Short mmCIF file of C-alpha atoms and ligand atoms in Angstrom, two decimals:
data_model
loop_
_atom_site.label_atom_id
_atom_site.label_comp_id
_atom_site.label_asym_id
_atom_site.label_seq_id
_atom_site.Cartn_x
_atom_site.Cartn_y
_atom_site.Cartn_z
CA MET A 297 -38.58 61.55 93.98
CA THR A 298 -40.63 58.71 95.46
CA ARG A 299 -37.52 56.53 95.37
CA SER A 300 -35.43 59.07 97.35
CA ILE A 301 -38.23 59.56 99.95
CA PHE A 302 -38.44 55.78 100.29
CA PHE A 303 -34.62 55.67 100.65
CA PHE A 304 -34.68 58.29 103.48
CA VAL A 305 -37.51 56.49 105.25
CA VAL A 306 -35.52 53.26 105.17
CA LEU A 307 -32.39 55.10 106.35
CA ALA A 308 -34.32 56.73 109.22
CA PHE A 309 -35.81 53.41 110.23
CA LEU A 310 -32.34 51.81 110.23
CA ALA A 311 -30.91 54.65 112.36
CA PHE A 312 -33.85 54.39 114.77
CA ALA A 313 -33.35 50.58 114.97
CA ALA A 314 -29.61 51.05 115.62
CA VAL A 315 -30.27 53.54 118.43
CA TRP A 316 -32.97 51.34 119.87
CA LEU A 317 -30.65 48.31 119.82
CA ALA A 318 -27.90 50.37 121.48
CA ASP A 319 -30.36 51.32 124.22
CA TYR A 320 -31.31 47.69 124.82
CA PRO A 321 -28.07 45.75 124.52
CA GLY A 322 -28.16 41.98 124.63
CA THR A 323 -26.17 38.96 123.55
CA VAL A 324 -26.86 36.09 121.25
CA GLN A 325 -25.32 32.69 121.87
CA LEU A 326 -25.17 30.08 119.14
CA THR A 327 -24.21 26.49 120.02
CA TRP A 328 -23.61 24.14 117.09
CA GLY A 329 -21.65 20.86 117.37
CA GLY A 330 -18.66 21.55 119.59
CA TYR A 331 -18.67 25.34 118.86
CA VAL A 332 -20.12 28.15 120.89
CA VAL A 333 -20.44 31.60 119.24
CA GLU A 334 -21.39 34.53 121.39
CA THR A 335 -21.94 38.03 119.99
CA SER A 336 -23.98 41.18 120.51
CA ILE A 337 -27.45 41.62 119.02
CA VAL A 338 -26.19 44.64 116.98
CA VAL A 339 -23.68 42.49 115.09
CA VAL A 340 -26.34 39.84 114.36
CA ALA A 341 -28.70 42.51 113.06
CA ALA A 342 -25.97 43.99 110.83
CA LEU A 343 -25.00 40.57 109.44
CA THR A 344 -28.66 39.75 108.68
CA LEU A 345 -28.99 43.02 106.79
CA VAL A 346 -25.85 42.38 104.71
CA PHE A 347 -27.02 38.84 103.93
CA ALA A 348 -30.43 40.08 102.80
CA VAL A 349 -28.83 42.65 100.48
CA ILE A 350 -26.56 40.00 98.89
CA VAL A 351 -29.48 37.59 98.32
CA ALA A 352 -31.59 40.35 96.79
CA PHE A 353 -28.76 41.30 94.43
CA LEU A 354 -28.17 37.68 93.36
CA TYR A 355 -31.89 37.22 92.74
CA ARG A 356 -32.07 40.25 90.46
CA PHE A 357 -29.04 39.09 88.48
CA TRP A 358 -30.64 35.65 88.02
CA VAL A 359 -33.87 37.22 86.73
CA TRP A 360 -31.91 39.41 84.26
CA MET A 361 -30.05 36.42 82.87
CA LYS A 362 -33.25 34.35 82.66
CA ARG A 363 -35.24 36.97 80.74
CA GLY A 364 -32.60 37.43 77.99
CA PRO A 365 -30.93 34.16 77.05
CA GLY A 366 -27.92 34.67 74.79
CA ARG A 367 -27.82 38.32 75.80
CA ILE A 368 -24.06 38.31 75.96
CA GLY A 369 -23.79 36.07 72.86
CA ALA A 370 -26.01 38.49 70.97
CA VAL A 371 -23.61 41.33 71.51
CA PHE A 372 -20.79 39.29 69.94
CA THR A 373 -22.96 38.04 67.04
CA ALA A 374 -24.00 41.56 66.09
CA ARG A 375 -20.39 42.69 66.07
CA ARG A 376 -19.37 39.73 63.88
CA ARG A 377 -22.19 40.40 61.45
CA GLU A 378 -21.23 44.00 61.17
CA LYS A 379 -17.64 43.02 60.32
CA GLY A 380 -18.92 40.48 57.79
CA LEU A 381 -21.13 43.05 56.08
CA GLU A 382 -18.25 45.51 55.96
CA ALA A 383 -16.08 42.85 54.29
CA LEU A 384 -18.90 42.05 51.83
CA SER A 385 -19.34 45.64 50.74
CA SER A 386 -15.58 46.27 50.50
CA GLY A 387 -15.27 43.03 48.52
CA MET A 388 -17.99 44.06 46.06
CA VAL A 389 -16.30 47.43 45.59
CA ALA A 390 -12.98 45.66 44.94
CA ILE A 391 -14.68 43.43 42.34
CA ALA A 392 -16.21 46.40 40.59
CA ALA A 393 -12.80 48.07 40.60
CA GLY A 394 -11.12 44.92 39.31
CA ASP A 395 -8.85 44.67 42.34
CA ALA A 396 -8.35 40.90 42.47
CA ILE A 397 -6.13 40.73 45.57
CA GLU A 398 -8.34 42.97 47.69
CA ALA A 399 -11.44 41.09 46.50
CA ARG A 400 -9.95 37.79 47.63
CA ARG A 401 -8.87 39.26 51.01
CA GLN A 402 -12.36 40.61 51.68
CA ALA A 403 -13.96 37.36 50.50
CA ILE A 404 -11.93 35.44 53.10
CA GLU A 405 -12.86 38.01 55.76
CA ALA A 406 -16.56 37.78 54.87
CA GLU A 407 -16.40 33.98 54.90
CA LYS A 408 -14.90 34.16 58.43
CA HIS A 409 -17.70 36.32 59.80
CA LEU A 410 -20.68 35.46 57.61
CA SER A 411 -20.08 31.88 56.59
CA GLY A 412 -22.90 30.30 54.60
CA GLU A 413 -24.60 33.57 53.61
CA PRO A 414 -25.63 33.68 49.92
CA MET A 415 -23.78 36.95 49.34
CA THR A 416 -20.61 35.54 50.89
CA LEU A 417 -20.63 32.67 48.42
CA LEU A 418 -21.24 35.02 45.55
CA LEU A 419 -18.39 37.31 46.59
CA ALA A 420 -16.05 34.34 46.98
CA ALA A 421 -16.98 33.02 43.52
CA GLN A 422 -16.56 36.44 41.91
CA ALA A 423 -13.22 36.98 43.63
CA ALA A 424 -12.08 33.57 42.37
CA GLU A 425 -13.17 34.55 38.84
CA LEU A 426 -11.25 37.80 39.09
CA ASN A 427 -8.17 35.91 40.25
CA GLU A 428 -8.66 33.46 37.36
CA ASP A 429 -8.84 30.68 39.88
CA ASP A 430 -11.13 28.39 37.88
CA ARG A 431 -11.08 25.57 40.38
CA ALA A 432 -12.11 27.76 43.33
CA ALA A 433 -14.80 29.50 41.27
CA ARG A 434 -16.30 26.15 40.32
CA ILE A 435 -16.25 24.98 43.95
CA TYR A 436 -18.15 28.10 45.07
CA TYR A 437 -20.67 27.83 42.24
CA ASP A 438 -21.18 24.17 43.09
CA ARG A 439 -21.89 25.18 46.68
CA MET A 440 -24.30 27.84 45.43
CA ILE A 441 -26.35 25.42 43.34
CA GLU A 442 -26.85 23.21 46.39
CA ARG A 443 -28.90 25.94 48.10
CA ASP A 444 -32.35 26.98 46.98
CA ASP A 445 -31.68 30.70 47.43
CA THR A 446 -28.49 30.73 45.36
CA GLU A 447 -29.03 27.92 42.85
CA PHE A 448 -30.12 30.20 40.01
CA LEU A 449 -27.16 32.53 40.52
CA GLY A 450 -24.77 29.59 40.80
CA LEU A 451 -26.10 28.15 37.54
CA ARG A 452 -25.31 31.41 35.79
CA GLY A 453 -21.72 31.21 36.96
CA LEU A 454 -21.41 27.57 35.92
CA ILE A 455 -22.92 28.28 32.49
CA ASN A 456 -20.32 30.99 31.92
CA ARG A 457 -17.60 28.59 33.03
CA ALA A 458 -18.85 25.86 30.69
CA ARG A 459 -18.91 28.33 27.81
CA LYS A 460 -15.38 29.46 28.58
CA GLU A 461 -14.32 25.84 28.62
CA THR A 462 -16.13 25.38 25.29
CA ASP A 463 -18.36 22.65 26.65
CA PRO A 464 -21.68 23.65 25.04
CA GLU A 465 -23.46 20.41 25.95
CA LYS A 466 -22.80 20.99 29.64
CA ALA A 467 -23.80 24.64 29.29
CA ILE A 468 -27.08 23.56 27.67
CA SER A 469 -28.00 21.18 30.48
CA LEU A 470 -27.24 23.89 33.07
CA ALA A 471 -29.22 26.49 31.12
CA LYS A 472 -32.17 24.07 30.90
CA ARG A 473 -32.09 23.71 34.69
CA ALA A 474 -32.02 27.51 35.06
CA ASP A 475 -34.99 27.69 32.69
CA GLU A 476 -36.88 25.23 34.89
CA LEU A 477 -36.19 27.34 37.97
CA ARG A 478 -37.27 30.65 36.45
CA PRO A 479 -38.94 30.04 33.10
CA GLY A 480 -38.64 32.81 30.56
CA THR A 481 -35.77 34.74 32.17
CA ALA A 482 -34.24 36.83 29.38
CA TRP A 483 -30.58 35.90 29.89
CA VAL A 484 -31.41 32.19 30.19
CA LEU A 485 -33.33 32.24 26.90
CA LYS A 486 -30.51 34.13 25.23
CA GLU A 487 -27.97 31.56 26.44
CA LEU A 488 -30.19 28.68 25.31
CA TYR A 489 -30.68 30.25 21.91
CA GLU A 490 -26.99 30.95 21.34
CA LEU A 491 -26.03 27.48 22.51
CA ALA A 492 -28.64 25.88 20.26
CA VAL A 493 -27.33 27.82 17.28
CA GLU A 494 -23.74 27.02 18.19
CA THR A 495 -24.48 23.29 18.39
CA ARG A 496 -26.72 23.42 15.31
CA ASN A 497 -29.67 22.23 17.34
CA TRP A 498 -32.06 24.04 14.99
CA GLU A 499 -35.27 22.73 16.55
CA MET A 500 -34.25 24.10 19.93
CA ALA A 501 -33.03 27.34 18.38
CA ASP A 502 -36.41 27.81 16.69
CA ARG A 503 -38.41 27.03 19.84
CA THR A 504 -36.27 29.32 21.98
CA LEU A 505 -36.38 32.16 19.48
CA SER A 506 -40.18 31.92 19.42
CA ARG A 507 -40.26 32.13 23.22
CA MET A 508 -37.93 35.14 23.13
CA THR A 509 -40.17 36.87 20.62
CA ARG A 510 -43.22 36.20 22.75
CA GLY A 511 -41.40 37.59 25.78
CA LYS A 512 -40.27 40.62 23.71
CA ALA A 513 -36.65 39.73 24.48
CA ALA A 514 -36.01 39.68 20.75
CA LYS A 515 -37.74 41.49 17.93
CA GLY A 516 -37.32 43.27 14.64
CA ALA A 517 -35.65 42.49 11.36
CA ALA A 518 -32.83 40.55 13.01
CA VAL A 519 -35.32 38.06 14.45
CA VAL A 520 -37.07 37.58 11.13
CA ARG A 521 -33.73 36.99 9.44
CA ALA A 522 -32.64 34.52 12.16
CA LYS A 523 -35.94 32.65 11.81
CA SER A 524 -35.43 32.47 8.08
CA VAL A 525 -31.92 31.04 8.43
CA ILE A 526 -33.03 28.55 11.09
CA SER A 527 -35.98 27.40 8.95
CA TYR A 528 -33.56 26.93 6.05
CA GLU A 529 -31.21 24.81 8.14
CA ARG A 530 -34.13 22.72 9.43
CA ALA A 531 -35.32 22.24 5.85
CA LEU A 532 -31.87 21.15 4.78
CA ALA A 533 -31.65 18.62 7.63
CA LEU A 534 -35.06 17.17 6.72
CA LYS A 535 -34.12 16.98 3.05
CA ASN A 536 -30.99 15.03 3.96
CA LYS A 537 -33.18 12.62 5.94
CA GLY A 538 -35.40 12.12 2.92
CA GLN A 539 -38.40 13.98 4.40
CA GLU A 540 -38.80 16.18 1.37
CA ALA A 541 -42.39 17.32 1.89
CA ASP A 542 -41.61 18.78 5.34
CA ALA A 543 -38.34 20.12 4.00
CA LEU A 544 -40.20 21.95 1.22
CA SER A 545 -42.65 23.54 3.61
CA LEU A 546 -39.81 24.86 5.78
CA ALA A 547 -37.84 26.05 2.76
CA ILE A 548 -40.89 28.02 1.64
CA THR A 549 -41.26 29.43 5.17
CA SER A 550 -37.64 30.51 5.08
CA HIS A 551 -38.04 32.07 1.63
CA ASP A 552 -41.20 33.88 2.69
CA LEU A 553 -39.55 35.24 5.84
CA ASP A 554 -36.58 36.63 3.92
CA PRO A 555 -37.13 36.59 0.14
CA THR A 556 -33.61 37.99 -0.39
CA PHE A 557 -32.01 34.98 1.30
CA VAL A 558 -30.58 33.23 -1.76
CA PRO A 559 -29.89 29.73 -0.30
CA ALA A 560 -33.55 29.41 0.77
CA ALA A 561 -34.74 30.46 -2.69
CA ILE A 562 -32.48 27.83 -4.29
CA LEU A 563 -33.60 25.07 -1.93
CA ALA A 564 -37.26 25.99 -2.38
CA VAL A 565 -36.88 25.95 -6.19
CA ASN A 566 -35.12 22.56 -6.14
CA LEU A 567 -37.69 20.93 -3.86
CA THR A 568 -40.67 22.48 -5.62
CA ALA A 569 -39.36 21.18 -8.95
CA LYS A 570 -39.37 17.68 -7.48
CA MET A 571 -42.70 17.71 -5.67
CA GLU A 572 -45.07 20.40 -6.82
CA SER A 573 -47.05 21.27 -9.94
CA PRO A 574 -45.33 23.15 -12.83
CA ARG A 575 -47.63 26.07 -12.16
CA LYS A 576 -46.40 26.41 -8.58
CA LEU A 577 -42.83 26.04 -9.75
CA SER A 578 -43.07 28.80 -12.33
CA LYS A 579 -44.70 31.06 -9.76
CA LEU A 580 -41.86 30.41 -7.31
CA VAL A 581 -39.20 30.91 -10.00
CA ALA A 582 -40.73 34.23 -10.95
CA ASP A 583 -41.02 35.34 -7.33
CA SER A 584 -37.53 34.29 -6.29
CA TRP A 585 -35.88 35.89 -9.33
CA LYS A 586 -37.67 39.12 -8.58
CA LYS A 587 -36.43 39.18 -4.99
CA ALA A 588 -33.17 37.23 -4.92
CA PRO A 589 -31.58 37.25 -8.40
CA HIS A 590 -28.27 35.46 -8.09
CA ARG A 591 -25.96 33.39 -10.31
CA ASP A 592 -26.43 30.28 -8.12
CA LEU A 593 -30.19 30.64 -8.30
CA ALA A 594 -29.93 30.94 -12.11
CA GLU A 595 -27.92 27.72 -12.11
CA ALA A 596 -30.56 25.99 -9.94
CA ILE A 597 -33.34 27.17 -12.26
CA ARG A 598 -31.35 25.93 -15.27
CA THR A 599 -30.73 22.46 -13.83
CA ILE A 600 -34.33 21.74 -12.77
CA GLN A 601 -34.94 20.84 -16.42
CA SER A 602 -32.67 17.89 -16.97
CA GLY A 603 -31.41 17.24 -20.48
CA GLU A 604 -32.36 20.69 -21.75
CA GLN A 605 -30.41 21.89 -24.80
CA PRO A 606 -28.62 25.30 -24.57
CA PRO A 607 -30.97 27.10 -27.04
CA ASP A 608 -33.97 25.86 -25.06
CA TRP A 609 -32.49 27.15 -21.79
CA PHE A 610 -31.67 30.51 -23.40
CA ARG A 611 -35.30 30.80 -24.53
CA ARG A 612 -36.68 29.72 -21.12
CA ALA A 613 -34.33 32.09 -19.31
CA GLN A 614 -35.55 34.99 -21.44
CA GLN A 615 -39.23 34.11 -21.28
CA THR A 616 -39.79 32.87 -17.75
CA VAL A 617 -36.91 34.22 -15.63
CA ALA A 618 -35.49 37.45 -17.05
CA VAL A 619 -38.90 39.07 -17.46
CA ASN A 620 -39.27 39.20 -13.71
CA ASN A 621 -36.23 41.40 -13.19
CA PRO A 622 -35.15 42.46 -16.69
CA ASP A 623 -32.44 45.01 -15.97
CA HIS A 624 -30.68 43.40 -13.02
CA LEU A 625 -26.96 42.68 -13.25
CA GLU A 626 -27.59 38.99 -12.51
CA THR A 627 -30.22 38.84 -15.24
CA HIS A 628 -27.75 40.13 -17.85
CA LEU A 629 -25.11 37.73 -16.61
CA MET A 630 -27.53 34.78 -16.75
CA LEU A 631 -28.65 35.68 -20.27
CA ALA A 632 -25.06 36.28 -21.45
CA LYS A 633 -24.00 32.83 -20.27
CA ALA A 634 -27.09 31.18 -21.74
CA ALA A 635 -26.58 32.98 -25.08
CA LEU A 636 -22.91 32.02 -25.15
CA ALA A 637 -23.74 28.36 -24.56
CA SER A 638 -26.40 28.62 -27.22
CA ARG A 639 -23.86 30.25 -29.62
CA ASP A 640 -26.02 33.36 -29.96
CA TRP A 641 -23.04 35.71 -30.13
CA GLY A 642 -24.92 38.98 -30.57
CA PRO A 643 -27.10 38.74 -27.46
CA ALA A 644 -24.16 37.28 -25.53
CA ARG A 645 -22.01 40.37 -26.21
CA GLU A 646 -24.91 42.73 -25.60
CA HIS A 647 -25.74 41.29 -22.16
CA LEU A 648 -22.09 41.06 -21.16
CA MET A 649 -21.58 44.75 -21.97
CA LYS A 650 -24.69 45.67 -19.98
CA ALA A 651 -23.47 43.63 -17.04
CA ILE A 652 -20.03 45.29 -17.21
CA ASP A 653 -21.77 48.66 -17.31
CA LYS A 654 -23.54 47.87 -14.07
CA ALA A 655 -20.66 46.35 -12.11
CA PRO A 656 -17.62 45.01 -13.93
CA ALA A 657 -16.12 41.81 -12.58
CA ALA A 658 -13.30 39.52 -13.68
CA SER A 659 -15.58 36.70 -14.83
CA MET A 660 -17.34 38.97 -17.31
CA TYR A 661 -14.04 39.71 -19.07
CA TYR A 662 -13.30 35.98 -19.17
CA LEU A 663 -16.66 35.47 -20.85
CA LEU A 664 -15.80 38.20 -23.38
CA ALA A 665 -12.51 36.46 -24.09
CA GLU A 666 -14.40 33.21 -24.62
CA LEU A 667 -16.75 35.04 -26.95
CA GLU A 668 -13.86 36.49 -29.04
CA GLU A 669 -12.32 33.06 -29.39
CA LYS A 670 -15.50 31.19 -30.23
CA ALA A 671 -17.23 33.81 -32.36
CA ASN A 672 -14.29 35.39 -34.17
CA ALA A 673 -11.34 33.12 -33.43
CA ASP A 674 -9.57 36.31 -32.36
CA ALA A 675 -6.83 35.13 -30.01
CA ILE A 676 -5.29 38.59 -29.56
CA ALA A 677 -8.59 40.20 -28.55
CA ALA A 678 -9.23 37.26 -26.23
CA ARG A 679 -5.82 37.75 -24.59
CA GLU A 680 -6.57 41.45 -24.06
CA TRP A 681 -9.84 40.66 -22.33
CA ILE A 682 -8.09 38.16 -20.09
CA LEU A 683 -5.52 40.77 -19.14
CA LYS A 684 -8.29 43.27 -18.43
CA SER A 685 -9.98 40.70 -16.24
CA ALA A 686 -6.93 40.80 -13.96
CA ALA A 687 -7.45 44.50 -13.36
CA ALA A 688 -11.22 44.22 -13.01
CA PRO A 689 -12.78 43.97 -9.58
CA GLN A 690 -12.96 40.43 -8.31
CA ASP A 691 -16.25 38.59 -8.59
CA PRO A 692 -18.42 38.77 -5.50
CA LEU A 693 -18.30 35.89 -3.05
CA TRP A 694 -19.85 35.00 0.27
CA ILE A 695 -17.63 36.98 2.64
CA CYS A 696 -17.70 36.73 6.44
CA ASN A 697 -18.47 40.14 7.94
CA SER A 698 -16.65 39.18 11.06
CA CYS A 699 -13.31 37.80 9.84
CA GLY A 700 -13.34 38.26 6.05
CA ARG A 701 -13.24 34.58 5.13
CA GLN A 702 -14.45 33.93 1.57
CA GLU A 703 -16.68 31.01 0.55
CA GLU A 704 -18.15 29.90 -2.76
CA ILE A 705 -21.22 28.51 -1.01
CA TRP A 706 -23.15 30.19 1.79
CA GLU A 707 -22.67 28.64 5.23
CA SER A 708 -24.63 29.25 8.44
CA HIS A 709 -21.44 29.34 10.51
CA CYS A 710 -18.09 30.73 9.47
CA THR A 711 -15.56 27.91 9.59
CA ALA A 712 -12.83 30.40 10.51
CA CYS A 713 -14.39 32.47 13.29
CA GLY A 714 -17.51 30.44 14.14
CA GLN A 715 -19.83 33.44 13.72
CA PHE A 716 -23.47 32.65 12.90
CA ASP A 717 -25.07 34.09 9.75
CA SER A 718 -22.09 36.33 9.03
CA PHE A 719 -21.76 35.80 5.24
CA THR A 720 -22.92 38.42 2.76
CA TRP A 721 -22.62 38.35 -1.00
CA ARG A 722 -20.14 41.06 -1.90
CA THR A 723 -16.87 41.92 -3.56
CA ALA A 724 -13.68 41.69 -1.61
CA ASP A 725 -11.78 44.93 -1.46
CA ARG A 726 -8.26 44.61 -2.79
CA GLY A 727 -7.18 47.92 -1.36
CA PRO A 728 -6.11 50.88 -3.56
CA GLN A 729 -2.38 50.03 -3.66
CA VAL A 730 -2.81 46.50 -4.96
CA GLN A 731 -5.41 47.71 -7.46
CA GLU A 732 -3.05 50.42 -8.83
CA MET A 733 -0.22 47.94 -9.16
CA ILE A 734 -2.32 45.44 -11.07
CA GLU A 735 -3.73 48.11 -13.40
CA ALA A 736 -0.23 49.41 -14.23
CA GLU A 737 0.93 45.89 -15.09
CA VAL A 738 -2.10 45.27 -17.30
CA VAL A 739 -1.63 48.57 -19.22
CA GLN A 740 2.02 47.66 -19.79
CA GLU A 741 1.21 44.17 -21.09
CA ILE A 742 -1.58 45.35 -23.38
CA SER A 743 0.66 47.99 -24.97
CA GLU A 744 3.27 45.26 -25.52
CA ILE A 745 0.66 43.10 -27.28
CA GLU A 746 -0.51 46.00 -29.44
CA GLN A 747 3.04 46.89 -30.43
CA GLY A 748 3.43 43.46 -31.80
ZN1 ZN B 291 -15.64 34.51 9.97
#
């Protein structure tokens, strides 16, 4: 309102001035150098007015530009950013959808508009991974670890790359750097632990597992078992270096953590026999037989007394070992073998039959055959037992739960599939068809023997 009133006032003034000038005409003469310009006062007034308007307009434009530097640039930057963000989000969607080509296209687009942004680098690296372009992925991760805000993320990518390339040492050094940057991050600890186990760096595995347990990243029976296995491996390493006292203490730790872990019980028994009092040894023997009766443990307990005669071992086995777990399959098997060696045929047969009652296995029939030959010189009966042994279930072995590989001696890593702590003591399954076939053959052969 005020503006329009002001505008009319100015207009009225101009009209009044024009009329007034028309009423009082005059001329203006300008002489400059060799030129003479002569014009009416009205023209001069009009020119002055136009000049003033142009100057005022130019002044306002200058002020506008001065107050907002980069105003025009800003418009273009915002547009570019918008395009970059669009490419980023489309690229992430393509990655999630597994669309490698689209992911790469959007990564290039994002790089064009948002070069140097952390997310752009991440998208480019992920797109390269999806396209199985190892070289490009590594280049992007290398660029990421050069920047503070993306170093941690870049390390994760490089660790995965190193693991894919089966370069555990490199992966460890990268994981250690990641651990320095953000100590205690769950995935970093998990990587460090797995790498330590893989490279048999048992000290590091133990330390890392303890940190994981403190941080609640790992807990429960699986952790206790892993600690037991790791302590056992550390004990074994120390024993091989001749540090038997430290080895013993770790073997006991391992046995205490998982009393059913047979290798630890055996190692603890062997080291205790060498270093500790007989009282401690008999306590350990009793305890381990109660919790981890096993034919290898029986053998370890037998051999701790060097030069012992078979009847003496049979007596010791009955009096100090068997009493701790009298009706276990392994107890009967241990006593049967000891009685056989000691030529005590009656108890040998009795324990073998009890063992077969519990869980028949090929080796028990072999022992019966041996018994028939030694005790009665009965070759035919012996042959029958040997044939029966073929049809009997196989003896248990350490079998890998992951790939089925069979080992006589427990190993921390499966040599076939590389799995850690995958062996359990069990019987391999022949499958019903094979079993039927073998049984039919055995029946046939035995009837042939009996017929003459
Ligand atoms: Zn395996």
